[in-house]
Tab-separated table of C-alpha atoms in Angstrom:
chain	number	residue	atom	x	y	z
J	16	MET	CA	-10.434	-62.976	-5.821
J	17	LYS	CA	-6.897	-64.990	-5.234
J	18	THR	CA	-5.926	-64.154	-1.322
J	19	ILE	CA	-2.394	-64.947	0.300
J	20	THR	CA	-1.761	-64.870	3.934
J	21	PHE	CA	2.118	-64.447	5.493
J	22	ASP	CA	1.737	-65.517	8.603
J	23	GLN	CA	4.770	-65.246	10.732
J	24	ILE	CA	6.978	-67.022	12.812
J	25	LYS	CA	9.870	-66.421	12.834
J	26	THR	CA	11.988	-62.922	12.539
J	27	SER	CA	14.949	-62.351	10.905
J	28	SER	CA	18.338	-60.880	11.644
J	29	ILE	CA	18.687	-60.134	7.658
J	30	ALA	CA	16.914	-58.386	5.990
J	31	LEU	CA	14.085	-60.939	3.455
J	32	GLU	CA	13.183	-59.714	0.007
J	33	PHE	CA	10.634	-60.128	-0.991
J	34	ASP	CA	10.710	-58.693	-4.260
J	35	GLU	CA	10.484	-61.792	-6.114
J	36	LEU	CA	6.941	-61.901	-4.287
J	37	ILE	CA	4.845	-59.917	-5.969
J	38	PRO	CA	1.257	-60.065	-7.509
J	39	ASP	CA	2.656	-60.247	-11.090
J	40	GLU	CA	4.650	-63.597	-10.323
J	41	ILE	CA	2.771	-65.318	-7.618
J	42	TYR	CA	-1.172	-64.405	-8.921
J	43	SER	CA	-1.097	-69.064	-9.992
J	44	TRP	CA	0.518	-70.519	-7.103
J	45	THR	CA	-0.504	-72.846	-4.176
J	46	GLU	CA	0.793	-73.426	-1.003
J	47	ALA	CA	2.734	-75.810	-2.699
J	48	ASP	CA	4.771	-73.865	-4.803
J	49	PHE	CA	5.017	-71.639	-1.322
J	50	ALA	CA	6.741	-74.482	0.210
J	51	LYS	CA	9.314	-75.001	-2.687
J	52	TYR	CA	10.147	-71.356	-2.729
J	53	GLU	CA	13.135	-69.908	-0.439
J	54	VAL	CA	13.483	-66.319	-0.553
J	55	PRO	CA	16.495	-64.511	-0.543
J	56	ILE	CA	18.613	-63.661	2.359
J	57	GLY	CA	21.281	-61.433	2.030
J	58	ASN	CA	24.091	-63.827	-0.585
J	59	SER	CA	22.043	-66.906	0.654
J	60	ARG	CA	18.680	-68.254	0.451
J	61	PHE	CA	16.300	-69.938	3.062
J	62	PRO	CA	12.959	-71.717	2.822
J	63	ILE	CA	10.125	-68.542	2.647
J	64	THR	CA	7.731	-71.300	4.658
J	65	ASP	CA	10.532	-71.237	7.656
J	66	PHE	CA	9.707	-67.596	8.340
J	67	PHE	CA	5.973	-67.313	7.516
J	68	ASP	CA	3.029	-69.584	7.648
J	69	ILE	CA	1.292	-69.398	3.759
J	70	THR	CA	-2.566	-69.768	3.202
J	71	VAL	CA	-3.891	-69.881	-0.377
J	72	GLU	CA	-7.376	-69.036	-0.703
J	73	GLY	CA	-9.447	-68.604	-3.942
J	74	GLU	CA	-8.369	-68.507	-7.495
J	75	ALA	CA	-6.518	-66.049	-9.561
J	76	GLU	CA	-6.938	-65.544	-13.541
J	77	GLY	CA	-3.989	-62.439	-13.415
J	78	PRO	CA	-1.961	-60.341	-11.406
J	79	ALA	CA	-5.611	-58.353	-10.664
J	80	ASP	CA	-6.994	-60.684	-8.930
J	81	VAL	CA	-4.590	-61.450	-5.974
J	82	LYS	CA	-4.390	-60.203	-2.122
J	83	MET	CA	-1.631	-60.473	-0.211
J	84	ILE	CA	-1.507	-59.807	3.771
J	85	LEU	CA	1.209	-60.139	5.424
J	86	ASN	CA	1.337	-60.117	8.829
J	87	GLY	CA	3.784	-60.144	11.547
J	88	ASP	CA	6.364	-57.682	12.807
J	89	LEU	CA	7.699	-56.664	8.708
J	90	ASN	CA	10.558	-54.246	9.662
J	91	ARG	CA	13.139	-56.839	8.790
J	92	VAL	CA	10.962	-57.580	5.220
J	93	LYS	CA	12.034	-55.173	1.761
J	94	TYR	CA	11.654	-55.097	-1.416
J	95	ILE	CA	7.953	-55.411	-0.532
J	96	GLY	CA	5.745	-55.035	-3.628
J	97	CYS	CA	8.678	-53.585	-5.996
J	98	LYS	CA	8.056	-53.499	-9.718
J	99	MET	CA	3.870	-54.463	-9.195
J	100	SER	CA	1.555	-53.869	-11.535
J	101	ALA	CA	-1.420	-54.995	-10.652
J	102	GLY	CA	-3.064	-56.342	-7.306
J	103	ASP	CA	-3.556	-55.137	-3.336
J	104	ILE	CA	-0.529	-55.406	-0.526
J	105	VAL	CA	-2.137	-55.407	3.172
J	106	CYS	CA	1.231	-54.986	5.474
J	107	ASN	CA	-0.135	-54.916	9.226
J	108	SER	CA	3.098	-54.073	11.151
J	109	SER	CA	6.295	-51.350	9.703
J	110	VAL	CA	8.541	-52.205	7.026
J	111	ASP	CA	12.054	-52.527	5.990
J	112	LEU	CA	13.577	-50.575	2.624
J	113	HIS	CA	12.071	-49.536	-0.842
J	114	VAL	CA	8.111	-50.910	-0.205
J	115	GLY	CA	6.223	-49.729	-3.396
J	116	ALA	CA	9.757	-49.676	-5.212
J	117	GLU	CA	9.203	-48.565	-9.287
J	118	MET	CA	5.914	-50.781	-8.893
J	119	SER	CA	3.809	-49.192	-11.924
J	120	GLY	CA	0.208	-50.335	-10.497
J	121	GLY	CA	-2.259	-51.659	-8.009
J	122	SER	CA	-1.783	-51.099	-4.040
J	123	ILE	CA	0.244	-50.944	-1.126
J	124	LEU	CA	-1.011	-50.492	2.369
J	125	VAL	CA	1.015	-50.334	5.648
J	126	ASN	CA	-0.750	-50.030	8.518
J	127	GLY	CA	3.072	-48.751	10.498
J	128	ASP	CA	5.701	-47.167	9.144
J	129	ALA	CA	7.896	-47.050	6.143
J	130	ALA	CA	11.326	-47.645	6.333
J	131	ALA	CA	13.794	-44.949	3.431
J	132	HIS	CA	13.413	-45.397	0.045
J	133	ALA	CA	9.141	-45.344	0.095
J	134	GLY	CA	7.719	-45.582	-3.143
J	135	ARG	CA	11.465	-44.952	-4.465
J	136	GLU	CA	10.802	-44.665	-8.445
J	137	MET	CA	7.190	-45.501	-8.586
J	138	SER	CA	5.370	-44.493	-11.891
J	139	GLY	CA	2.115	-45.622	-10.821
J	140	GLY	CA	-0.760	-47.472	-8.345
J	141	TYR	CA	-1.451	-46.647	-4.584
J	142	LEU	CA	0.961	-46.548	-1.860
J	143	GLU	CA	-0.598	-45.358	2.212
J	144	ILE	CA	1.723	-45.556	5.206
J	145	THR	CA	-0.215	-44.753	7.980
J	146	GLY	CA	2.621	-44.325	9.977
J	147	ASN	CA	5.538	-42.015	8.907
J	148	THR	CA	7.860	-42.838	6.578
J	149	LYS	CA	12.067	-42.194	6.115
J	150	GLU	CA	14.201	-40.417	3.951
J	151	PHE	CA	13.574	-40.386	0.159
J	152	THR	CA	10.262	-41.181	-0.308
J	153	GLY	CA	8.555	-41.050	-3.299
J	154	ALA	CA	12.384	-40.241	-4.848
J	155	SER	CA	14.755	-41.373	-6.938
J	156	TYR	CA	18.118	-44.147	-6.264
J	157	ILE	CA	21.474	-42.979	-5.733
J	158	GLY	CA	23.190	-41.573	-8.582
J	159	GLU	CA	18.982	-41.959	-10.972
J	160	TRP	CA	18.027	-38.436	-11.467
J	161	ARG	CA	14.064	-39.483	-11.890
J	162	GLY	CA	12.491	-40.235	-8.984
J	163	MET	CA	8.496	-40.742	-9.022
J	164	THR	CA	6.811	-40.570	-12.325
J	165	GLY	CA	3.214	-41.378	-11.624
J	166	GLY	CA	0.494	-42.378	-9.267
J	167	GLU	CA	-0.057	-41.353	-5.556
J	168	ILE	CA	1.336	-42.025	-2.012
J	169	VAL	CA	-0.155	-40.608	1.111
J	170	VAL	CA	2.008	-40.287	4.276
J	171	GLY	CA	-0.498	-40.604	7.413
J	172	GLY	CA	2.648	-39.120	9.567
J	173	ASN	CA	5.656	-37.568	9.307
J	174	ALA	CA	7.971	-37.752	6.523
J	175	GLY	CA	12.105	-37.684	6.311
J	176	LYS	CA	15.019	-35.379	4.417
J	177	GLN	CA	13.891	-35.427	0.455
J	178	CYS	CA	10.675	-35.804	0.309
J	179	GLY	CA	10.096	-36.227	-3.346
J	180	GLU	CA	13.388	-36.335	-4.413
J	181	CYS	CA	14.068	-35.631	-8.451
J	182	LEU	CA	9.611	-35.982	-8.328
J	183	THR	CA	9.289	-36.095	-12.508
J	184	GLY	CA	5.103	-36.915	-12.166
J	185	GLY	CA	2.438	-37.996	-9.320
J	186	LYS	CA	1.681	-37.327	-5.876
J	187	ILE	CA	2.456	-37.140	-2.549
J	188	HIS	CA	0.506	-36.009	0.603
J	189	VAL	CA	2.145	-36.098	3.701
J	190	LYS	CA	-0.653	-35.727	6.621
J	191	GLY	CA	2.126	-34.644	9.118
J	192	ASN	CA	5.362	-32.802	9.067
J	193	CYS	CA	8.184	-32.615	6.467
J	194	ASP	CA	11.967	-32.585	6.693
J	195	ILE	CA	14.721	-30.500	4.930
J	196	LEU	CA	14.907	-30.390	1.075
J	197	ALA	CA	11.229	-31.875	0.308
J	198	GLY	CA	11.715	-31.700	-3.108
J	199	ILE	CA	14.515	-30.791	-4.297
J	200	HIS	CA	15.588	-31.691	-7.613
J	201	MET	CA	11.187	-32.227	-8.864
J	202	THR	CA	10.346	-30.585	-12.607
J	203	LYS	CA	6.165	-32.134	-12.397
J	204	GLY	CA	3.910	-33.728	-10.390
J	205	ILE	CA	2.291	-32.434	-6.664
J	206	ILE	CA	3.077	-32.320	-3.075
J	207	GLU	CA	0.928	-31.833	-0.295
J	208	ILE	CA	1.805	-30.786	3.020
J	209	ASP	CA	-0.338	-31.473	5.746
J	210	GLY	CA	2.166	-29.838	8.907
J	211	ASP	CA	5.169	-28.343	9.311
J	212	VAL	CA	7.868	-27.744	6.812
J	213	ASN	CA	11.451	-27.408	8.708
J	214	ARG	CA	14.162	-26.322	5.789
J	215	TRP	CA	14.515	-25.631	2.125
J	216	PRO	CA	11.737	-26.933	0.364
J	217	GLY	CA	12.067	-27.217	-3.349
J	218	GLY	CA	15.723	-25.895	-3.945
J	219	GLN	CA	16.950	-26.785	-7.538
J	220	MET	CA	13.164	-27.371	-8.999
J	221	LYS	CA	12.020	-25.955	-12.138
J	222	ASN	CA	8.672	-27.768	-12.456
J	223	GLY	CA	5.944	-28.840	-10.410
J	224	THR	CA	4.067	-27.750	-7.117
J	225	ILE	CA	5.100	-27.637	-3.119
J	226	VAL	CA	1.925	-26.977	-1.081
J	227	ILE	CA	2.560	-25.839	2.575
J	228	HIS	CA	-0.632	-25.787	4.972
J	229	GLY	CA	1.860	-25.310	7.898
J	230	PHE	CA	4.147	-23.638	8.776
J	231	LEU	CA	8.269	-23.233	7.065
J	232	GLY	CA	10.736	-22.130	8.920
J	233	ARG	CA	13.035	-21.172	5.889
J	234	LEU	CA	12.692	-20.561	2.056
J	235	LEU	CA	15.842	-20.400	-0.278
J	236	GLU	CA	17.085	-17.642	-1.378
J	237	GLY	CA	16.085	-17.984	-5.284
J	238	PHE	CA	12.622	-18.275	-4.562
J	239	VAL	CA	10.363	-15.477	-5.412
J	240	LEU	CA	6.912	-13.828	-3.420
J	241	GLU	CA	4.345	-12.851	-6.486
J	242	GLY	CA	2.073	-12.311	-3.757
J	243	ILE	CA	-1.581	-13.632	-2.360
J	244	VAL	CA	-3.580	-16.411	-3.734
J	245	GLU	CA	-6.699	-18.109	-3.509
J	246	ASP	CA	-7.813	-21.636	-4.272
J	247	PRO	CA	-4.667	-22.283	-6.173
J	248	GLU	CA	-4.865	-25.130	-8.776
J	249	ASP	CA	-2.777	-27.656	-10.159
J	250	SER	CA	-3.587	-30.680	-12.752
J	251	GLY	CA	-6.756	-30.506	-11.328
J	252	VAL	CA	-6.710	-30.593	-8.031
J	253	VAL	CA	-7.991	-27.419	-6.346
J	254	PHE	CA	-6.261	-26.390	-2.752
J	255	PRO	CA	-8.551	-24.646	-0.949
J	256	GLY	CA	-8.085	-21.225	1.168
J	257	LYS	CA	-5.371	-18.407	1.036
J	258	TYR	CA	-1.816	-18.658	-0.292
J	259	ILE	CA	1.403	-16.799	-0.451
J	260	LYS	CA	2.162	-17.630	-3.654
J	261	TYR	CA	6.996	-17.587	-4.753
J	262	THR	CA	7.796	-19.072	-7.662
J	263	GLY	CA	11.361	-20.255	-8.671
J	264	ASP	CA	14.188	-22.090	-8.295
J	265	ILE	CA	15.290	-19.049	-10.163
J	266	GLY	CA	19.014	-19.939	-9.953
J	267	LEU	CA	17.562	-23.140	-13.051
J	268	ASN	CA	15.303	-20.588	-14.571
J	269	GLY	CA	12.561	-22.931	-12.817
J	270	LYS	CA	8.754	-21.725	-12.792
J	271	GLY	CA	7.718	-24.186	-9.634
J	272	ASN	CA	4.665	-23.089	-7.436
J	273	LEU	CA	5.856	-22.800	-3.509
J	274	TYR	CA	2.265	-21.684	-1.472
J	275	LEU	CA	2.481	-21.702	1.701
J	276	ASP	CA	-0.812	-21.255	3.625
J	277	ALA	CA	-0.977	-17.471	3.674
J	278	GLU	CA	-2.488	-17.829	8.125
J	279	ALA	CA	0.187	-20.530	9.450
J	280	ASN	CA	3.182	-18.234	7.271
J	281	LYS	CA	1.313	-14.463	8.760
J	282	GLU	CA	4.933	-14.054	10.992
J	283	LYS	CA	6.888	-14.219	8.065
J	284	LEU	CA	4.371	-11.530	6.248
J	285	SER	CA	4.625	-9.164	9.578
J	286	THR	CA	8.302	-8.610	9.304
J	287	TYR	CA	8.292	-6.581	5.994
J	288	GLY	CA	5.843	-4.417	7.899
J	289	GLU	CA	2.519	-2.855	7.822
J	290	LEU	CA	0.170	-5.235	6.214
J	291	ASP	CA	-3.625	-5.233	4.632
J	292	ASP	CA	-6.224	-7.721	5.736
J	293	GLU	CA	-6.332	-8.923	1.979
J	294	TYR	CA	-1.995	-9.082	2.583
J	295	THR	CA	-1.604	-6.630	-1.153
J	296	SER	CA	0.752	-4.681	0.149
J	297	ILE	CA	3.576	-7.775	0.046
J	298	ARG	CA	5.342	-7.575	-2.981
J	299	GLU	CA	8.308	-6.594	-2.278
J	300	TYR	CA	8.606	-9.135	0.234
J	301	ARG	CA	11.213	-11.486	-0.268
J	302	ASN	CA	12.509	-14.456	1.857
J	303	LEU	CA	12.284	-13.186	5.472
């Protein structure tokens, strides 16, 4: 195993671009190689050693044998782990845009927050962010129609708007709350949200599963109530408990599944009228 440690000595007001510094490209590098490398900053390049002390320990036969450790203030470092296929990256700070974008394998751990487009269009691997993420987590990029297709993203805090936009595979697990339009345009995959959701999850979804364990503020008109289900499952993943199930978005003939925790959202059910203890009298309930 080769461990490459980046200890920051200076920050930059313009973001450093780390897309070339992934295990796939640097598994054979020595400290002398890093001393010659210039990192992109805007439309220029500067020696990476102006910003980081870099220590290389051990040997690697390939990218899977590499562990990168990034220490310091990484708020102005973007594209960390972009397009990586193997290896491990640990970021001991919050990070800038596009962490884990287009990654196909390996793992990234961010001990902090992530800016927009975390896990953009990733097809495999594991991305964990212990803090919050901004908008477009696991989503497509501007002008594209396909977002995350595989792998797993775990957000320990809250996620911004359009989390999982155009999701076509993989799983996103948000342990906090989620802003508007989670899962918009999704066609496959799973989004699980432990906290509350602001408004409008699953807009124009065609397939896939969204599970909300907290309270949903507002549901779109294109979802049809199916009733109460217990322990729903998707792709071998079981979600224990009792849920209000909807399907949609019917505006696109969608067959996506949206599950709301029945206890957390019982206020919605109570607006329909008299309900028995098993919530069996709700077939006519819709979007209240």
